[in-house]
């Protein structure tokens, strides 16, 4: 594994752990099953691949950038909306979890091509 990819996976792990810590700190009422649904919500971006690999990559990437989770947290803090903070922490945790596992942002060549390298079965 290339050193740059290793560091990005370590970064993903740190983002995941920090985000879960923020979730535990700010969460007062969200049940575990709702938290799981929100955690996995970014994966609905897979549906973008029904429109082809270029559209699929764009939609998937939009839902898997760290900035979206950070923006939700920031907005939730600004307008004092705890539910937005919770959603943001779980969204950010998901993105970090994916990167930690090696699932990077998608390239337009297809789902298996990511900024962290090719994923899936090797032939």
mmCIF file of N, CA and C in Angstrom, residues 23-78:
data_model
loop_
_atom_site.group_PDB
_atom_site.id
_atom_site.type_symbol
_atom_site.label_atom_id
_atom_site.label_comp_id
_atom_site.label_asym_id
_atom_site.label_seq_id
_atom_site.Cartn_x
_atom_site.Cartn_y
_atom_site.Cartn_z
ATOM 1 N N UNK A 23 -20.497 12.572 18.430
ATOM 2 C CA UNK A 23 -21.859 12.040 18.485
ATOM 3 C C UNK A 23 -22.229 11.664 19.916
ATOM 4 N N UNK A 24 -21.347 10.941 20.588
ATOM 5 C CA UNK A 24 -21.629 10.519 21.961
ATOM 6 C C UNK A 24 -21.741 11.723 22.897
ATOM 7 N N UNK A 25 -20.961 12.752 22.631
ATOM 8 C CA UNK A 25 -21.017 13.958 23.461
ATOM 9 C C UNK A 25 -22.323 14.732 23.266
ATOM 10 N N UNK A 26 -22.748 14.899 22.026
ATOM 11 C CA UNK A 26 -23.918 15.727 21.730
ATOM 12 C C UNK A 26 -25.239 14.960 21.749
ATOM 13 N N UNK A 27 -25.193 13.652 21.627
ATOM 14 C CA UNK A 27 -26.429 12.879 21.544
ATOM 15 C C UNK A 27 -27.109 12.797 22.905
ATOM 16 N N UNK A 28 -28.373 13.146 22.907
ATOM 17 C CA UNK A 28 -29.154 13.037 24.141
ATOM 18 C C UNK A 28 -30.364 12.137 23.968
ATOM 19 N N UNK A 29 -30.847 11.988 22.738
ATOM 20 C CA UNK A 29 -32.094 11.255 22.574
ATOM 21 C C UNK A 29 -32.149 10.354 21.348
ATOM 22 N N UNK A 30 -31.164 10.403 20.471
ATOM 23 C CA UNK A 30 -31.228 9.613 19.249
ATOM 24 C C UNK A 30 -31.045 8.135 19.571
ATOM 25 N N UNK A 31 -31.994 7.324 19.160
ATOM 26 C CA UNK A 31 -31.896 5.886 19.414
ATOM 27 C C UNK A 31 -30.839 5.262 18.506
ATOM 28 N N UNK A 32 -30.375 4.091 18.874
ATOM 29 C CA UNK A 32 -29.294 3.438 18.133
ATOM 30 C C UNK A 32 -29.719 3.116 16.708
ATOM 31 N N UNK A 33 -30.984 2.740 16.504
ATOM 32 C CA UNK A 33 -31.411 2.351 15.154
ATOM 33 C C UNK A 33 -31.535 3.567 14.238
ATOM 34 N N UNK A 34 -31.933 4.709 14.782
ATOM 35 C CA UNK A 34 -31.968 5.938 13.986
ATOM 36 C C UNK A 34 -30.544 6.363 13.649
ATOM 37 N N UNK A 35 -29.648 6.247 14.624
ATOM 38 C CA UNK A 35 -28.242 6.588 14.395
ATOM 39 C C UNK A 35 -27.658 5.719 13.284
ATOM 40 N N UNK A 36 -27.985 4.445 13.264
ATOM 41 C CA UNK A 36 -27.491 3.555 12.199
ATOM 42 C C UNK A 36 -28.037 3.967 10.835
ATOM 43 N N UNK A 37 -29.316 4.334 10.786
ATOM 44 C CA UNK A 37 -29.908 4.778 9.514
ATOM 45 C C UNK A 37 -29.205 6.028 8.998
ATOM 46 N N UNK A 38 -28.951 6.987 9.876
ATOM 47 C CA UNK A 38 -28.273 8.218 9.466
ATOM 48 C C UNK A 38 -26.833 7.902 9.073
ATOM 49 N N UNK A 39 -26.174 7.019 9.832
ATOM 50 C CA UNK A 39 -24.789 6.651 9.534
ATOM 51 C C UNK A 39 -24.660 6.084 8.123
ATOM 52 N N UNK A 40 -25.604 5.258 7.716
ATOM 53 C CA UNK A 40 -25.517 4.620 6.398
ATOM 54 C C UNK A 40 -26.214 5.407 5.285
ATOM 55 N N UNK A 41 -26.860 6.513 5.617
ATOM 56 C CA UNK A 41 -27.582 7.320 4.618
ATOM 57 C C UNK A 41 -26.717 7.755 3.440
ATOM 58 N N UNK A 42 -25.440 8.128 3.638
ATOM 59 C CA UNK A 42 -24.648 8.544 2.471
ATOM 60 C C UNK A 42 -24.530 7.461 1.391
ATOM 61 N N UNK A 43 -24.700 6.207 1.784
ATOM 62 C CA UNK A 43 -24.585 5.134 0.796
ATOM 63 C C UNK A 43 -25.751 5.106 -0.183
ATOM 64 N N UNK A 44 -26.783 5.892 0.066
ATOM 65 C CA UNK A 44 -27.849 6.014 -0.926
ATOM 66 C C UNK A 44 -27.317 6.635 -2.214
ATOM 67 N N UNK A 45 -26.148 7.250 -2.130
ATOM 68 C CA UNK A 45 -25.488 7.793 -3.315
ATOM 69 C C UNK A 45 -25.188 6.728 -4.357
ATOM 70 N N UNK A 46 -25.168 5.459 -3.954
ATOM 71 C CA UNK A 46 -24.963 4.365 -4.912
ATOM 72 C C UNK A 46 -26.033 4.391 -6.001
ATOM 73 N N UNK A 47 -27.209 4.879 -5.655
ATOM 74 C CA UNK A 47 -28.301 4.921 -6.628
ATOM 75 C C UNK A 47 -27.961 5.804 -7.829
ATOM 76 N N UNK A 48 -27.040 6.736 -7.647
ATOM 77 C CA UNK A 48 -26.614 7.582 -8.750
ATOM 78 C C UNK A 48 -26.024 6.792 -9.896
ATOM 79 N N UNK A 49 -25.505 5.601 -9.601
ATOM 80 C CA UNK A 49 -24.923 4.767 -10.653
ATOM 81 C C UNK A 49 -25.968 4.234 -11.620
ATOM 82 N N UNK A 50 -27.239 4.351 -11.263
ATOM 83 C CA UNK A 50 -28.298 3.971 -12.204
ATOM 84 C C UNK A 50 -28.299 4.903 -13.417
ATOM 85 N N UNK A 51 -27.738 6.101 -13.244
ATOM 86 C CA UNK A 51 -27.656 7.082 -14.336
ATOM 87 C C UNK A 51 -26.315 7.001 -15.068
ATOM 88 N N UNK A 52 -25.493 6.027 -14.719
ATOM 89 C CA UNK A 52 -24.202 5.847 -15.370
ATOM 90 C C UNK A 52 -23.043 6.152 -14.437
ATOM 91 N N UNK A 53 -21.831 5.742 -14.842
ATOM 92 C CA UNK A 53 -20.675 5.882 -13.952
ATOM 93 C C UNK A 53 -20.268 7.328 -13.655
ATOM 94 N N UNK A 54 -20.387 8.216 -14.624
ATOM 95 C CA UNK A 54 -19.998 9.624 -14.389
ATOM 96 C C UNK A 54 -20.951 10.273 -13.388
ATOM 97 N N UNK A 55 -22.256 10.126 -13.607
ATOM 98 C CA UNK A 55 -23.251 10.684 -12.683
ATOM 99 C C UNK A 55 -23.167 9.995 -11.327
ATOM 100 N N UNK A 56 -22.975 8.687 -11.351
ATOM 101 C CA UNK A 56 -22.863 7.934 -10.100
ATOM 102 C C UNK A 56 -21.702 8.405 -9.257
ATOM 103 N N UNK A 57 -20.542 8.616 -9.893
ATOM 104 C CA UNK A 57 -19.359 9.094 -9.166
ATOM 105 C C UNK A 57 -19.611 10.479 -8.589
ATOM 106 N N UNK A 58 -20.243 11.356 -9.364
ATOM 107 C CA UNK A 58 -20.497 12.723 -8.893
ATOM 108 C C UNK A 58 -21.440 12.727 -7.695
ATOM 109 N N UNK A 59 -22.508 11.964 -7.764
ATOM 110 C CA UNK A 59 -23.481 11.921 -6.667
ATOM 111 C C UNK A 59 -22.866 11.250 -5.441
ATOM 112 N N UNK A 60 -22.195 10.118 -5.648
ATOM 113 C CA UNK A 60 -21.540 9.424 -4.541
ATOM 114 C C UNK A 60 -20.549 10.351 -3.849
ATOM 115 N N UNK A 61 -19.719 11.028 -4.620
ATOM 116 C CA UNK A 61 -18.695 11.914 -4.056
ATOM 117 C C UNK A 61 -19.318 13.085 -3.309
ATOM 118 N N UNK A 62 -20.386 13.643 -3.841
ATOM 119 C CA UNK A 62 -21.068 14.745 -3.164
ATOM 120 C C UNK A 62 -21.515 14.322 -1.767
ATOM 121 N N UNK A 63 -21.984 13.095 -1.650
ATOM 122 C CA UNK A 63 -22.473 12.600 -0.362
ATOM 123 C C UNK A 63 -21.363 12.021 0.521
ATOM 124 N N UNK A 64 -20.139 11.970 0.018
ATOM 125 C CA UNK A 64 -19.038 11.373 0.786
ATOM 126 C C UNK A 64 -17.858 12.320 1.024
ATOM 127 N N UNK A 65 -18.093 13.597 0.920
ATOM 128 C CA UNK A 65 -17.011 14.528 1.229
ATOM 129 C C UNK A 65 -17.142 14.953 2.694
ATOM 130 N N UNK A 66 -15.996 15.126 3.331
ATOM 131 C CA UNK A 66 -15.981 15.530 4.739
ATOM 132 C C UNK A 66 -16.734 16.841 4.953
ATOM 133 N N UNK A 67 -16.644 17.745 3.988
ATOM 134 C CA UNK A 67 -17.217 19.085 4.143
ATOM 135 C C UNK A 67 -18.719 19.056 4.417
ATOM 136 N N UNK A 68 -19.440 18.084 3.892
ATOM 137 C CA UNK A 68 -20.885 18.024 4.115
ATOM 138 C C UNK A 68 -21.193 17.780 5.594
ATOM 139 N N UNK A 69 -20.496 16.831 6.205
ATOM 140 C CA UNK A 69 -20.687 16.577 7.634
ATOM 141 C C UNK A 69 -20.276 17.762 8.483
ATOM 142 N N UNK A 70 -19.147 18.372 8.133
ATOM 143 C CA UNK A 70 -18.670 19.546 8.869
ATOM 144 C C UNK A 70 -19.680 20.690 8.750
ATOM 145 N N UNK A 71 -20.231 20.895 7.556
ATOM 146 C CA UNK A 71 -21.215 21.957 7.350
ATOM 147 C C UNK A 71 -22.472 21.725 8.185
ATOM 148 N N UNK A 72 -22.932 20.483 8.252
ATOM 149 C CA UNK A 72 -24.105 20.174 9.077
ATOM 150 C C UNK A 72 -23.830 20.458 10.551
ATOM 151 N N UNK A 73 -22.647 20.058 11.027
ATOM 152 C CA UNK A 73 -22.285 20.318 12.426
ATOM 153 C C UNK A 73 -22.229 21.820 12.683
ATOM 154 N N UNK A 74 -21.551 22.552 11.817
ATOM 155 C CA UNK A 74 -21.404 23.996 11.994
ATOM 156 C C UNK A 74 -22.764 24.696 11.981
ATOM 157 N N UNK A 75 -23.602 24.350 11.019
ATOM 158 C CA UNK A 75 -24.920 24.970 10.939
ATOM 159 C C UNK A 75 -25.754 24.632 12.176
ATOM 160 N N UNK A 76 -25.663 23.376 12.611
ATOM 161 C CA UNK A 76 -26.384 22.973 13.816
ATOM 162 C C UNK A 76 -25.936 23.742 15.045
ATOM 163 N N UNK A 77 -24.637 24.003 15.142
ATOM 164 C CA UNK A 77 -24.125 24.797 16.260
ATOM 165 C C UNK A 77 -24.581 26.249 16.162
ATOM 166 N N UNK A 78 -24.568 26.800 14.947
ATOM 167 C CA UNK A 78 -24.944 28.204 14.752
ATOM 168 C C UNK A 78 -26.424 28.438 15.068
#
